[in-house]
Amino acid sequence: MLQRIRDKTYLIKGSPNTLLYENHDRIFVIDPGSELDRGKLIMKEVAENFKNKKIEVLLTHSHSDHVAALATLSENITPYISEQEISSLVDIKTRRALTYSSSTPSNILYRFVDYAPEKFKSFKLGSEIEDIKTIDLRGHSLGHSGFLTSDGVLYTGDSFFGDKLISSVGVPYYLNYEDTIFSFKKLKEIINKDFVVVMAHGPVMKYKEALNILDLNIKLMEEIKEKVLNFSGLTAEEITYRLLKTANVNITESSLVLSGVTIRSILGYLTREGFMQTKVDEKGIVWVKKSH
């Protein structure tokens, strides 16, 4: 199950992928994952391969599919997370409200275990934890972080996605469109030929493949923005439904809510930039392209 990808960095495949980084007397676990059994597997791998080393956990963000496995790791572990993600890590109601942009009925929620650790350590985006650099990759969430190990493994979390996930969801989840574009540009600048790039939901990549998939994400978000701009007189939910229908993906209550977060963020951006405006009619708030 444990795959060595660099001198001190190992991978446990999954969705999300989990990194293990060896640092002297410690093992840093990056994004444990969503399943309780995942936490048990990590403990087993550490016990068998890194005896007597202290486990530290780094979280890219606070979404439940990256956090839940903490529940079955050692009780003595205190995870690291960026300052902006603290409130949604330690309080499940806050996490749900931030993720879904509302208090969403339980039948719409994805079936991830909700776990909130009582203790945590926070860091500023851009700081270092031992010899691991944290990278500000906000967009998917308020304080999403990437991590760069000293042996050149860049863990990008959910800052961009693999082609298989994109084709299955149609509209990937991003809380803030402008921050997402900021992070795409930053990744284009920092990814170099010496890195191995690991995303949470996708393949392990070298330089060219990483840039190709990043370009795919950039192109997709630009296309979605242009499609949104060309809808007129529709509610945000209607726009989301039509985009998912066009993408030929399975449409559920959950996918409408999650993709709708992305679409509302794009609509907000287009309105602030003067390309769209809102009106109220019998359907509710509808979005109209401004004529220039």
PDB file of C-alpha atoms in Angstrom:
ATOM      1  CA  MET A   1       0.000   0.000   0.000  1.00  0.00           C
ATOM      2  CA  LEU A   2       2.922   2.329   0.732  1.00  0.00           C
ATOM      3  CA  GLN A   3       4.630   3.686  -2.392  1.00  0.00           C
ATOM      4  CA  ARG A   4       7.915   5.574  -2.215  1.00  0.00           C
ATOM      5  CA  ILE A   5       7.893   8.554  -4.585  1.00  0.00           C
ATOM      6  CA  ARG A   6      10.980  10.444  -3.386  1.00  0.00           C
ATOM      7  CA  ASP A   7      13.809   9.929  -0.915  1.00  0.00           C
ATOM      8  CA  LYS A   8      11.753  10.832   2.166  1.00  0.00           C
ATOM      9  CA  THR A   9       8.212  10.955   0.800  1.00  0.00           C
ATOM     10  CA  TYR A  10       5.713   8.115   0.453  1.00  0.00           C
ATOM     11  CA  LEU A  11       2.202   7.791  -0.957  1.00  0.00           C
ATOM     12  CA  ILE A  12      -0.886   5.918   0.174  1.00  0.00           C
ATOM     13  CA  LYS A  13      -3.184   6.034  -2.832  1.00  0.00           C
ATOM     14  CA  GLY A  14      -6.799   7.001  -2.435  1.00  0.00           C
ATOM     15  CA  SER A  15      -9.242   9.809  -2.959  1.00  0.00           C
ATOM     16  CA  PRO A  16      -7.796  11.818  -1.397  1.00  0.00           C
ATOM     17  CA  ASN A  17      -4.229  10.621  -1.789  1.00  0.00           C
ATOM     18  CA  THR A  18      -2.265  10.696   1.466  1.00  0.00           C
ATOM     19  CA  LEU A  19       1.408  11.630   1.742  1.00  0.00           C
ATOM     20  CA  LEU A  20       3.808  10.411   4.415  1.00  0.00           C
ATOM     21  CA  TYR A  21       6.952  12.494   4.801  1.00  0.00           C
ATOM     22  CA  GLU A  22       9.865  11.287   6.932  1.00  0.00           C
ATOM     23  CA  ASN A  23      11.633  13.983   8.923  1.00  0.00           C
ATOM     24  CA  HIS A  24      14.217  12.758  11.451  1.00  0.00           C
ATOM     25  CA  ASP A  25      12.183  11.398  14.389  1.00  0.00           C
ATOM     26  CA  ARG A  26       8.797  12.307  12.885  1.00  0.00           C
ATOM     27  CA  ILE A  27       6.399  11.192  10.178  1.00  0.00           C
ATOM     28  CA  PHE A  28       4.228  13.928   8.689  1.00  0.00           C
ATOM     29  CA  VAL A  29       0.905  12.610   7.384  1.00  0.00           C
ATOM     30  CA  ILE A  30      -0.662  14.967   4.841  1.00  0.00           C
ATOM     31  CA  ASP A  31      -4.455  14.689   4.422  1.00  0.00           C
ATOM     32  CA  PRO A  32      -5.381  11.401   6.177  1.00  0.00           C
ATOM     33  CA  GLY A  33      -8.623  10.994   4.218  1.00  0.00           C
ATOM     34  CA  SER A  34     -12.322  10.309   4.642  1.00  0.00           C
ATOM     35  CA  GLU A  35     -12.699   6.740   5.877  1.00  0.00           C
ATOM     36  CA  LEU A  36     -12.235   5.543   9.443  1.00  0.00           C
ATOM     37  CA  ASP A  37     -10.424   2.467   8.100  1.00  0.00           C
ATOM     38  CA  ARG A  38      -8.010   4.834   6.382  1.00  0.00           C
ATOM     39  CA  GLY A  39      -6.776   6.085   9.736  1.00  0.00           C
ATOM     40  CA  LYS A  40      -6.209   2.510  10.885  1.00  0.00           C
ATOM     41  CA  LEU A  41      -4.301   1.744   7.679  1.00  0.00           C
ATOM     42  CA  ILE A  42      -2.055   4.768   8.185  1.00  0.00           C
ATOM     43  CA  MET A  43      -1.299   3.700  11.756  1.00  0.00           C
ATOM     44  CA  LYS A  44      -0.443   0.199  10.510  1.00  0.00           C
ATOM     45  CA  GLU A  45       1.896   1.495   7.788  1.00  0.00           C
ATOM     46  CA  VAL A  46       3.674   3.822  10.202  1.00  0.00           C
ATOM     47  CA  ALA A  47       4.082   1.068  12.799  1.00  0.00           C
ATOM     48  CA  GLU A  48       5.534  -1.343  10.232  1.00  0.00           C
ATOM     49  CA  ASN A  49       7.775   1.065   8.323  1.00  0.00           C
ATOM     50  CA  PHE A  50       8.650   3.928  10.678  1.00  0.00           C
ATOM     51  CA  LYS A  51       8.931   2.451  14.151  1.00  0.00           C
ATOM     52  CA  ASN A  52       9.170   4.789  17.148  1.00  0.00           C
ATOM     53  CA  LYS A  53       8.564   7.901  15.043  1.00  0.00           C
ATOM     54  CA  LYS A  54       6.104  10.530  16.188  1.00  0.00           C
ATOM     55  CA  ILE A  55       3.149  11.171  13.870  1.00  0.00           C
ATOM     56  CA  GLU A  56       2.293  14.732  12.876  1.00  0.00           C
ATOM     57  CA  VAL A  57      -0.661  15.583  10.630  1.00  0.00           C
ATOM     58  CA  LEU A  58      -0.875  18.406   8.088  1.00  0.00           C
ATOM     59  CA  LEU A  59      -4.256  19.305   6.591  1.00  0.00           C
ATOM     60  CA  THR A  60      -4.655  21.175   3.324  1.00  0.00           C
ATOM     61  CA  HIS A  61      -8.133  22.245   4.428  1.00  0.00           C
ATOM     62  CA  SER A  62     -11.012  21.268   6.675  1.00  0.00           C
ATOM     63  CA  HIS A  63     -13.404  19.397   4.363  1.00  0.00           C
ATOM     64  CA  SER A  64     -14.602  16.140   5.876  1.00  0.00           C
ATOM     65  CA  ASP A  65     -13.213  13.905   3.118  1.00  0.00           C
ATOM     66  CA  HIS A  66      -9.711  15.035   4.128  1.00  0.00           C
ATOM     67  CA  VAL A  67     -10.236  15.117   7.889  1.00  0.00           C
ATOM     68  CA  ALA A  68     -12.440  12.200   8.987  1.00  0.00           C
ATOM     69  CA  ALA A  69      -9.653   9.597   9.224  1.00  0.00           C
ATOM     70  CA  LEU A  70      -8.185  11.633  12.091  1.00  0.00           C
ATOM     71  CA  ALA A  71     -10.779   9.913  14.268  1.00  0.00           C
ATOM     72  CA  THR A  72      -8.889   6.608  14.088  1.00  0.00           C
ATOM     73  CA  LEU A  73      -5.345   7.946  14.277  1.00  0.00           C
ATOM     74  CA  SER A  74      -3.571   8.179  17.621  1.00  0.00           C
ATOM     75  CA  GLU A  75      -5.444  10.261  20.210  1.00  0.00           C
ATOM     76  CA  ASN A  76      -2.255  12.197  20.917  1.00  0.00           C
ATOM     77  CA  ILE A  77      -2.081  13.704  17.425  1.00  0.00           C
ATOM     78  CA  THR A  78      -2.723  17.437  17.084  1.00  0.00           C
ATOM     79  CA  PRO A  79      -3.219  18.366  13.401  1.00  0.00           C
ATOM     80  CA  TYR A  80      -1.784  21.456  11.734  1.00  0.00           C
ATOM     81  CA  ILE A  81      -4.131  23.617   9.663  1.00  0.00           C
ATOM     82  CA  SER A  82      -4.029  27.170   8.285  1.00  0.00           C
ATOM     83  CA  GLU A  83      -5.462  29.977  10.406  1.00  0.00           C
ATOM     84  CA  GLN A  84      -8.336  30.584   7.983  1.00  0.00           C
ATOM     85  CA  GLU A  85      -9.533  26.964   8.271  1.00  0.00           C
ATOM     86  CA  ILE A  86      -9.657  26.698  12.076  1.00  0.00           C
ATOM     87  CA  SER A  87     -13.332  27.545  12.588  1.00  0.00           C
ATOM     88  CA  SER A  88     -14.555  24.921  10.127  1.00  0.00           C
ATOM     89  CA  LEU A  89     -12.123  22.286  11.419  1.00  0.00           C
ATOM     90  CA  VAL A  90     -13.250  22.426  15.039  1.00  0.00           C
ATOM     91  CA  ASP A  91     -16.975  23.060  14.510  1.00  0.00           C
ATOM     92  CA  ILE A  92     -18.978  20.756  12.254  1.00  0.00           C
ATOM     93  CA  LYS A  93     -21.915  23.167  11.831  1.00  0.00           C
ATOM     94  CA  THR A  94     -19.532  25.876  10.642  1.00  0.00           C
ATOM     95  CA  ARG A  95     -17.870  23.387   8.281  1.00  0.00           C
ATOM     96  CA  ARG A  96     -21.178  22.425   6.720  1.00  0.00           C
ATOM     97  CA  ALA A  97     -22.304  26.036   6.385  1.00  0.00           C
ATOM     98  CA  LEU A  98     -19.042  27.073   4.703  1.00  0.00           C
ATOM     99  CA  THR A  99     -18.929  24.025   2.431  1.00  0.00           C
ATOM    100  CA  TYR A 100     -22.534  24.180   1.259  1.00  0.00           C
ATOM    101  CA  SER A 101     -23.050  27.941   1.714  1.00  0.00           C
ATOM    102  CA  SER A 102     -26.095  27.216   3.887  1.00  0.00           C
ATOM    103  CA  SER A 103     -27.527  24.940   6.549  1.00  0.00           C
ATOM    104  CA  THR A 104     -28.170  22.035   4.213  1.00  0.00           C
ATOM    105  CA  PRO A 105     -30.540  19.112   4.959  1.00  0.00           C
ATOM    106  CA  SER A 106     -28.720  15.908   5.897  1.00  0.00           C
ATOM    107  CA  ASN A 107     -30.134  13.977   2.915  1.00  0.00           C
ATOM    108  CA  ILE A 108     -28.242  16.338   0.592  1.00  0.00           C
ATOM    109  CA  LEU A 109     -24.905  16.029   2.374  1.00  0.00           C
ATOM    110  CA  TYR A 110     -22.274  13.675   1.046  1.00  0.00           C
ATOM    111  CA  ARG A 111     -21.906  10.663   3.303  1.00  0.00           C
ATOM    112  CA  PHE A 112     -18.589  11.522   4.912  1.00  0.00           C
ATOM    113  CA  VAL A 113     -17.953  11.000   8.604  1.00  0.00           C
ATOM    114  CA  ASP A 114     -17.984  14.339  10.402  1.00  0.00           C
ATOM    115  CA  TYR A 115     -15.100  14.576  12.832  1.00  0.00           C
ATOM    116  CA  ALA A 116     -13.884  17.665  14.653  1.00  0.00           C
ATOM    117  CA  PRO A 117     -10.621  17.421  16.613  1.00  0.00           C
ATOM    118  CA  GLU A 118     -10.543  19.167  19.973  1.00  0.00           C
ATOM    119  CA  LYS A 119      -6.943  20.329  19.574  1.00  0.00           C
ATOM    120  CA  PHE A 120      -5.058  21.815  16.645  1.00  0.00           C
ATOM    121  CA  LYS A 121      -1.962  23.784  15.700  1.00  0.00           C
ATOM    122  CA  SER A 122      -2.349  26.654  13.254  1.00  0.00           C
ATOM    123  CA  PHE A 123       0.055  28.106  10.714  1.00  0.00           C
ATOM    124  CA  LYS A 124       0.176  31.143   8.476  1.00  0.00           C
ATOM    125  CA  LEU A 125      -0.080  30.411   4.769  1.00  0.00           C
ATOM    126  CA  GLY A 126       3.398  30.708   3.289  1.00  0.00           C
ATOM    127  CA  SER A 127       5.209  29.746   6.493  1.00  0.00           C
ATOM    128  CA  GLU A 128       7.313  26.617   7.094  1.00  0.00           C
ATOM    129  CA  ILE A 129       6.685  23.648   9.375  1.00  0.00           C
ATOM    130  CA  GLU A 130      10.058  22.045  10.027  1.00  0.00           C
ATOM    131  CA  ASP A 131      11.404  21.703   6.441  1.00  0.00           C
ATOM    132  CA  ILE A 132       7.985  21.640   4.763  1.00  0.00           C
ATOM    133  CA  LYS A 133       6.869  24.820   3.013  1.00  0.00           C
ATOM    134  CA  THR A 134       3.203  25.768   3.170  1.00  0.00           C
ATOM    135  CA  ILE A 135       1.792  27.395   0.040  1.00  0.00           C
ATOM    136  CA  ASP A 136      -1.226  29.670  -0.185  1.00  0.00           C
ATOM    137  CA  LEU A 137      -3.563  27.879  -2.608  1.00  0.00           C
ATOM    138  CA  ARG A 138      -6.880  29.351  -1.525  1.00  0.00           C
ATOM    139  CA  GLY A 139      -9.966  29.041  -3.717  1.00  0.00           C
ATOM    140  CA  HIS A 140     -11.356  25.585  -3.063  1.00  0.00           C
ATOM    141  CA  SER A 141     -11.726  26.752   0.521  1.00  0.00           C
ATOM    142  CA  LEU A 142     -10.922  29.907   2.491  1.00  0.00           C
ATOM    143  CA  GLY A 143      -7.443  28.906   3.617  1.00  0.00           C
ATOM    144  CA  HIS A 144      -6.474  25.942   1.457  1.00  0.00           C
ATOM    145  CA  SER A 145      -2.766  25.141   1.689  1.00  0.00           C
ATOM    146  CA  GLY A 146      -0.367  23.211  -0.473  1.00  0.00           C
ATOM    147  CA  PHE A 147       2.768  21.587   0.954  1.00  0.00           C
ATOM    148  CA  LEU A 148       6.253  21.314  -0.554  1.00  0.00           C
ATOM    149  CA  THR A 149       8.628  18.793   1.008  1.00  0.00           C
ATOM    150  CA  SER A 150      12.397  19.228   1.103  1.00  0.00           C
ATOM    151  CA  ASP A 151      12.835  16.385  -1.404  1.00  0.00           C
ATOM    152  CA  GLY A 152      10.672  18.109  -4.023  1.00  0.00           C
ATOM    153  CA  VAL A 153       7.189  16.648  -3.646  1.00  0.00           C
ATOM    154  CA  LEU A 154       4.454  19.248  -4.091  1.00  0.00           C
ATOM    155  CA  TYR A 155       1.115  18.237  -2.585  1.00  0.00           C
ATOM    156  CA  THR A 156      -1.565  20.449  -4.103  1.00  0.00           C
ATOM    157  CA  GLY A 157      -4.642  19.054  -2.355  1.00  0.00           C
ATOM    158  CA  ASP A 158      -7.873  20.231  -3.957  1.00  0.00           C
ATOM    159  CA  SER A 159      -6.427  23.351  -5.592  1.00  0.00           C
ATOM    160  CA  PHE A 160      -6.936  21.622  -8.955  1.00  0.00           C
ATOM    161  CA  PHE A 161      -8.296  18.264 -10.044  1.00  0.00           C
ATOM    162  CA  GLY A 162      -7.549  15.259 -12.213  1.00  0.00           C
ATOM    163  CA  ASP A 163      -9.360  14.742 -15.503  1.00  0.00           C
ATOM    164  CA  LYS A 164     -11.339  11.732 -14.222  1.00  0.00           C
ATOM    165  CA  LEU A 165     -12.839  13.698 -11.356  1.00  0.00           C
ATOM    166  CA  ILE A 166     -13.590  16.644 -13.634  1.00  0.00           C
ATOM    167  CA  SER A 167     -15.422  14.424 -16.112  1.00  0.00           C
ATOM    168  CA  SER A 168     -17.471  12.893 -13.285  1.00  0.00           C
ATOM    169  CA  VAL A 169     -18.594  16.168 -11.664  1.00  0.00           C
ATOM    170  CA  GLY A 170     -18.767  18.584 -14.617  1.00  0.00           C
ATOM    171  CA  VAL A 171     -18.342  21.680 -12.461  1.00  0.00           C
ATOM    172  CA  PRO A 172     -15.622  21.226  -9.818  1.00  0.00           C
ATOM    173  CA  TYR A 173     -16.093  22.744  -6.378  1.00  0.00           C
ATOM    174  CA  TYR A 174     -14.501  26.119  -5.687  1.00  0.00           C
ATOM    175  CA  LEU A 175     -15.688  28.428  -2.928  1.00  0.00           C
ATOM    176  CA  ASN A 176     -14.102  31.533  -4.450  1.00  0.00           C
ATOM    177  CA  TYR A 177     -13.540  31.947  -8.191  1.00  0.00           C
ATOM    178  CA  GLU A 178     -11.053  34.822  -7.972  1.00  0.00           C
ATOM    179  CA  ASP A 179      -8.933  33.044  -5.369  1.00  0.00           C
ATOM    180  CA  THR A 180      -8.991  29.920  -7.527  1.00  0.00           C
ATOM    181  CA  ILE A 181      -7.583  31.801 -10.523  1.00  0.00           C
ATOM    182  CA  PHE A 182      -4.954  33.328  -8.204  1.00  0.00           C
ATOM    183  CA  SER A 183      -3.900  29.820  -7.142  1.00  0.00           C
ATOM    184  CA  PHE A 184      -3.829  28.511 -10.715  1.00  0.00           C
ATOM    185  CA  LYS A 185      -1.432  31.316 -11.645  1.00  0.00           C
ATOM    186  CA  LYS A 186       0.728  30.646  -8.599  1.00  0.00           C
ATOM    187  CA  LEU A 187       0.948  26.934  -9.443  1.00  0.00           C
ATOM    188  CA  LYS A 188       2.005  27.774 -13.003  1.00  0.00           C
ATOM    189  CA  GLU A 189       4.860  29.790 -11.525  1.00  0.00           C
ATOM    190  CA  ILE A 190       6.104  27.359  -8.880  1.00  0.00           C
ATOM    191  CA  ILE A 191       5.795  23.931 -10.531  1.00  0.00           C
ATOM    192  CA  ASN A 192       9.200  23.074 -11.964  1.00  0.00           C
ATOM    193  CA  LYS A 193      10.968  20.144 -13.596  1.00  0.00           C
ATOM    194  CA  ASP A 194      12.407  18.926 -10.299  1.00  0.00           C
ATOM    195  CA  PHE A 195       9.043  18.418  -8.596  1.00  0.00           C
ATOM    196  CA  VAL A 196       6.783  15.425  -8.269  1.00  0.00           C
ATOM    197  CA  VAL A 197       3.247  16.820  -8.049  1.00  0.00           C
ATOM    198  CA  VAL A 198       0.567  14.997  -6.076  1.00  0.00           C
ATOM    199  CA  MET A 199      -3.033  16.197  -6.094  1.00  0.00           C
ATOM    200  CA  ALA A 200      -5.610  14.897  -3.645  1.00  0.00           C
ATOM    201  CA  HIS A 201      -7.946  13.496  -6.300  1.00  0.00           C
ATOM    202  CA  GLY A 202      -5.854  12.490  -9.285  1.00  0.00           C
ATOM    203  CA  PRO A 203      -2.557  10.970 -10.408  1.00  0.00           C
ATOM    204  CA  VAL A 204       1.017  11.427  -9.242  1.00  0.00           C
ATOM    205  CA  MET A 205       2.582  13.642 -11.901  1.00  0.00           C
ATOM    206  CA  LYS A 206       5.865  14.883 -13.231  1.00  0.00           C
ATOM    207  CA  TYR A 207       6.414  18.331 -14.714  1.00  0.00           C
ATOM    208  CA  LYS A 208       4.732  18.140 -18.145  1.00  0.00           C
ATOM    209  CA  GLU A 209       1.731  16.108 -17.021  1.00  0.00           C
ATOM    210  CA  ALA A 210       1.170  18.423 -14.046  1.00  0.00           C
ATOM    211  CA  LEU A 211       1.192  21.505 -16.264  1.00  0.00           C
ATOM    212  CA  ASN A 212      -1.086  19.817 -18.815  1.00  0.00           C
ATOM    213  CA  ILE A 213      -3.683  18.949 -16.172  1.00  0.00           C
ATOM    214  CA  LEU A 214      -3.372  22.395 -14.620  1.00  0.00           C
ATOM    215  CA  ASP A 215      -3.994  23.917 -18.064  1.00  0.00           C
ATOM    216  CA  LEU A 216      -7.047  21.658 -18.401  1.00  0.00           C
ATOM    217  CA  ASN A 217      -8.397  23.097 -15.139  1.00  0.00           C
ATOM    218  CA  ILE A 218      -7.662  26.670 -16.225  1.00  0.00           C
ATOM    219  CA  LYS A 219      -9.390  26.136 -19.570  1.00  0.00           C
ATOM    220  CA  LEU A 220     -12.387  24.477 -17.934  1.00  0.00           C
ATOM    221  CA  MET A 221     -12.962  27.308 -15.465  1.00  0.00           C
ATOM    222  CA  GLU A 222     -12.636  29.882 -18.250  1.00  0.00           C
ATOM    223  CA  GLU A 223     -15.176  27.958 -20.348  1.00  0.00           C
ATOM    224  CA  ILE A 224     -17.580  27.688 -17.416  1.00  0.00           C
ATOM    225  CA  LYS A 225     -17.264  31.430 -16.769  1.00  0.00           C
ATOM    226  CA  GLU A 226     -18.043  32.221 -20.423  1.00  0.00           C
ATOM    227  CA  LYS A 227     -21.055  29.887 -20.416  1.00  0.00           C
ATOM    228  CA  VAL A 228     -22.368  31.481 -17.230  1.00  0.00           C
ATOM    229  CA  LEU A 229     -21.973  34.921 -18.809  1.00  0.00           C
ATOM    230  CA  ASN A 230     -24.113  33.900 -21.764  1.00  0.00           C
ATOM    231  CA  PHE A 231     -27.077  32.758 -19.670  1.00  0.00           C
ATOM    232  CA  SER A 232     -29.692  35.418 -19.024  1.00  0.00           C
ATOM    233  CA  GLY A 233     -32.831  35.548 -16.930  1.00  0.00           C
ATOM    234  CA  LEU A 234     -32.036  32.382 -14.979  1.00  0.00           C
ATOM    235  CA  THR A 235     -31.517  31.716 -11.295  1.00  0.00           C
ATOM    236  CA  ALA A 236     -28.158  30.411 -10.085  1.00  0.00           C
ATOM    237  CA  GLU A 237     -29.684  26.977  -9.581  1.00  0.00           C
ATOM    238  CA  GLU A 238     -31.092  26.930 -13.126  1.00  0.00           C
ATOM    239  CA  ILE A 239     -27.689  27.886 -14.528  1.00  0.00           C
ATOM    240  CA  THR A 240     -26.016  25.150 -12.486  1.00  0.00           C
ATOM    241  CA  TYR A 241     -28.508  22.536 -13.664  1.00  0.00           C
ATOM    242  CA  ARG A 242     -28.052  23.459 -17.330  1.00  0.00           C
ATOM    243  CA  LEU A 243     -24.263  23.340 -17.059  1.00  0.00           C
ATOM    244  CA  LEU A 244     -24.337  19.919 -15.391  1.00  0.00           C
ATOM    245  CA  LYS A 245     -26.813  18.690 -18.004  1.00  0.00           C
ATOM    246  CA  THR A 246     -24.507  19.899 -20.786  1.00  0.00           C
ATOM    247  CA  ALA A 247     -21.565  18.147 -19.103  1.00  0.00           C
ATOM    248  CA  ASN A 248     -23.572  14.899 -19.200  1.00  0.00           C
ATOM    249  CA  VAL A 249     -22.945  14.022 -15.552  1.00  0.00           C
ATOM    250  CA  ASN A 250     -25.219  12.419 -12.991  1.00  0.00           C
ATOM    251  CA  ILE A 251     -27.223  15.224 -11.382  1.00  0.00           C
ATOM    252  CA  THR A 252     -28.167  14.803  -7.729  1.00  0.00           C
ATOM    253  CA  GLU A 253     -29.195  17.109  -4.908  1.00  0.00           C
ATOM    254  CA  SER A 254     -25.589  17.036  -3.677  1.00  0.00           C
ATOM    255  CA  SER A 255     -24.060  17.822  -7.062  1.00  0.00           C
ATOM    256  CA  LEU A 256     -26.472  20.713  -7.591  1.00  0.00           C
ATOM    257  CA  VAL A 257     -25.622  22.196  -4.204  1.00  0.00           C
ATOM    258  CA  LEU A 258     -21.846  21.745  -4.502  1.00  0.00           C
ATOM    259  CA  SER A 259     -21.535  22.859  -8.127  1.00  0.00           C
ATOM    260  CA  GLY A 260     -23.911  25.684  -7.284  1.00  0.00           C
ATOM    261  CA  VAL A 261     -21.335  27.075  -4.855  1.00  0.00           C
ATOM    262  CA  THR A 262     -18.891  27.418  -7.762  1.00  0.00           C
ATOM    263  CA  ILE A 263     -21.495  28.985 -10.035  1.00  0.00           C
ATOM    264  CA  ARG A 264     -22.594  31.522  -7.409  1.00  0.00           C
ATOM    265  CA  SER A 265     -18.973  32.496  -6.916  1.00  0.00           C
ATOM    266  CA  ILE A 266     -18.552  33.058 -10.670  1.00  0.00           C
ATOM    267  CA  LEU A 267     -21.800  35.035 -10.807  1.00  0.00           C
ATOM    268  CA  GLY A 268     -20.574  37.211  -7.954  1.00  0.00           C
ATOM    269  CA  TYR A 269     -17.301  37.837  -9.777  1.00  0.00           C
ATOM    270  CA  LEU A 270     -19.043  38.716 -13.056  1.00  0.00           C
ATOM    271  CA  THR A 271     -21.378  41.092 -11.225  1.00  0.00           C
ATOM    272  CA  ARG A 272     -18.560  42.860  -9.380  1.00  0.00           C
ATOM    273  CA  GLU A 273     -16.687  43.249 -12.661  1.00  0.00           C
ATOM    274  CA  GLY A 274     -19.743  44.851 -14.269  1.00  0.00           C
ATOM    275  CA  PHE A 275     -20.589  42.056 -16.725  1.00  0.00           C
ATOM    276  CA  MET A 276     -23.850  40.925 -15.092  1.00  0.00           C
ATOM    277  CA  GLN A 277     -26.593  42.300 -12.900  1.00  0.00           C
ATOM    278  CA  THR A 278     -29.378  40.836 -10.805  1.00  0.00           C
ATOM    279  CA  LYS A 279     -33.125  41.224 -11.047  1.00  0.00           C
ATOM    280  CA  VAL A 280     -36.008  39.831  -9.027  1.00  0.00           C
ATOM    281  CA  ASP A 281     -38.923  38.041 -10.659  1.00  0.00           C
ATOM    282  CA  GLU A 282     -41.332  35.249  -9.724  1.00  0.00           C
ATOM    283  CA  LYS A 283     -38.483  32.703  -9.868  1.00  0.00           C
ATOM    284  CA  GLY A 284     -36.424  34.682  -7.370  1.00  0.00           C
ATOM    285  CA  ILE A 285     -33.080  36.344  -8.071  1.00  0.00           C
ATOM    286  CA  VAL A 286     -32.178  36.019 -11.745  1.00  0.00           C
ATOM    287  CA  TRP A 287     -28.943  37.001 -13.437  1.00  0.00           C
ATOM    288  CA  VAL A 288     -28.827  39.095 -16.583  1.00  0.00           C
ATOM    289  CA  LYS A 289     -25.892  39.946 -18.820  1.00  0.00           C
ATOM    290  CA  LYS A 290     -25.249  43.676 -18.956  1.00  0.00           C
ATOM    291  CA  SER A 291     -25.248  45.332 -22.347  1.00  0.00           C
ATOM    292  CA  HIS A 292     -22.245  47.580 -22.951  1.00  0.00           C
TER     293      HIS A 292
END
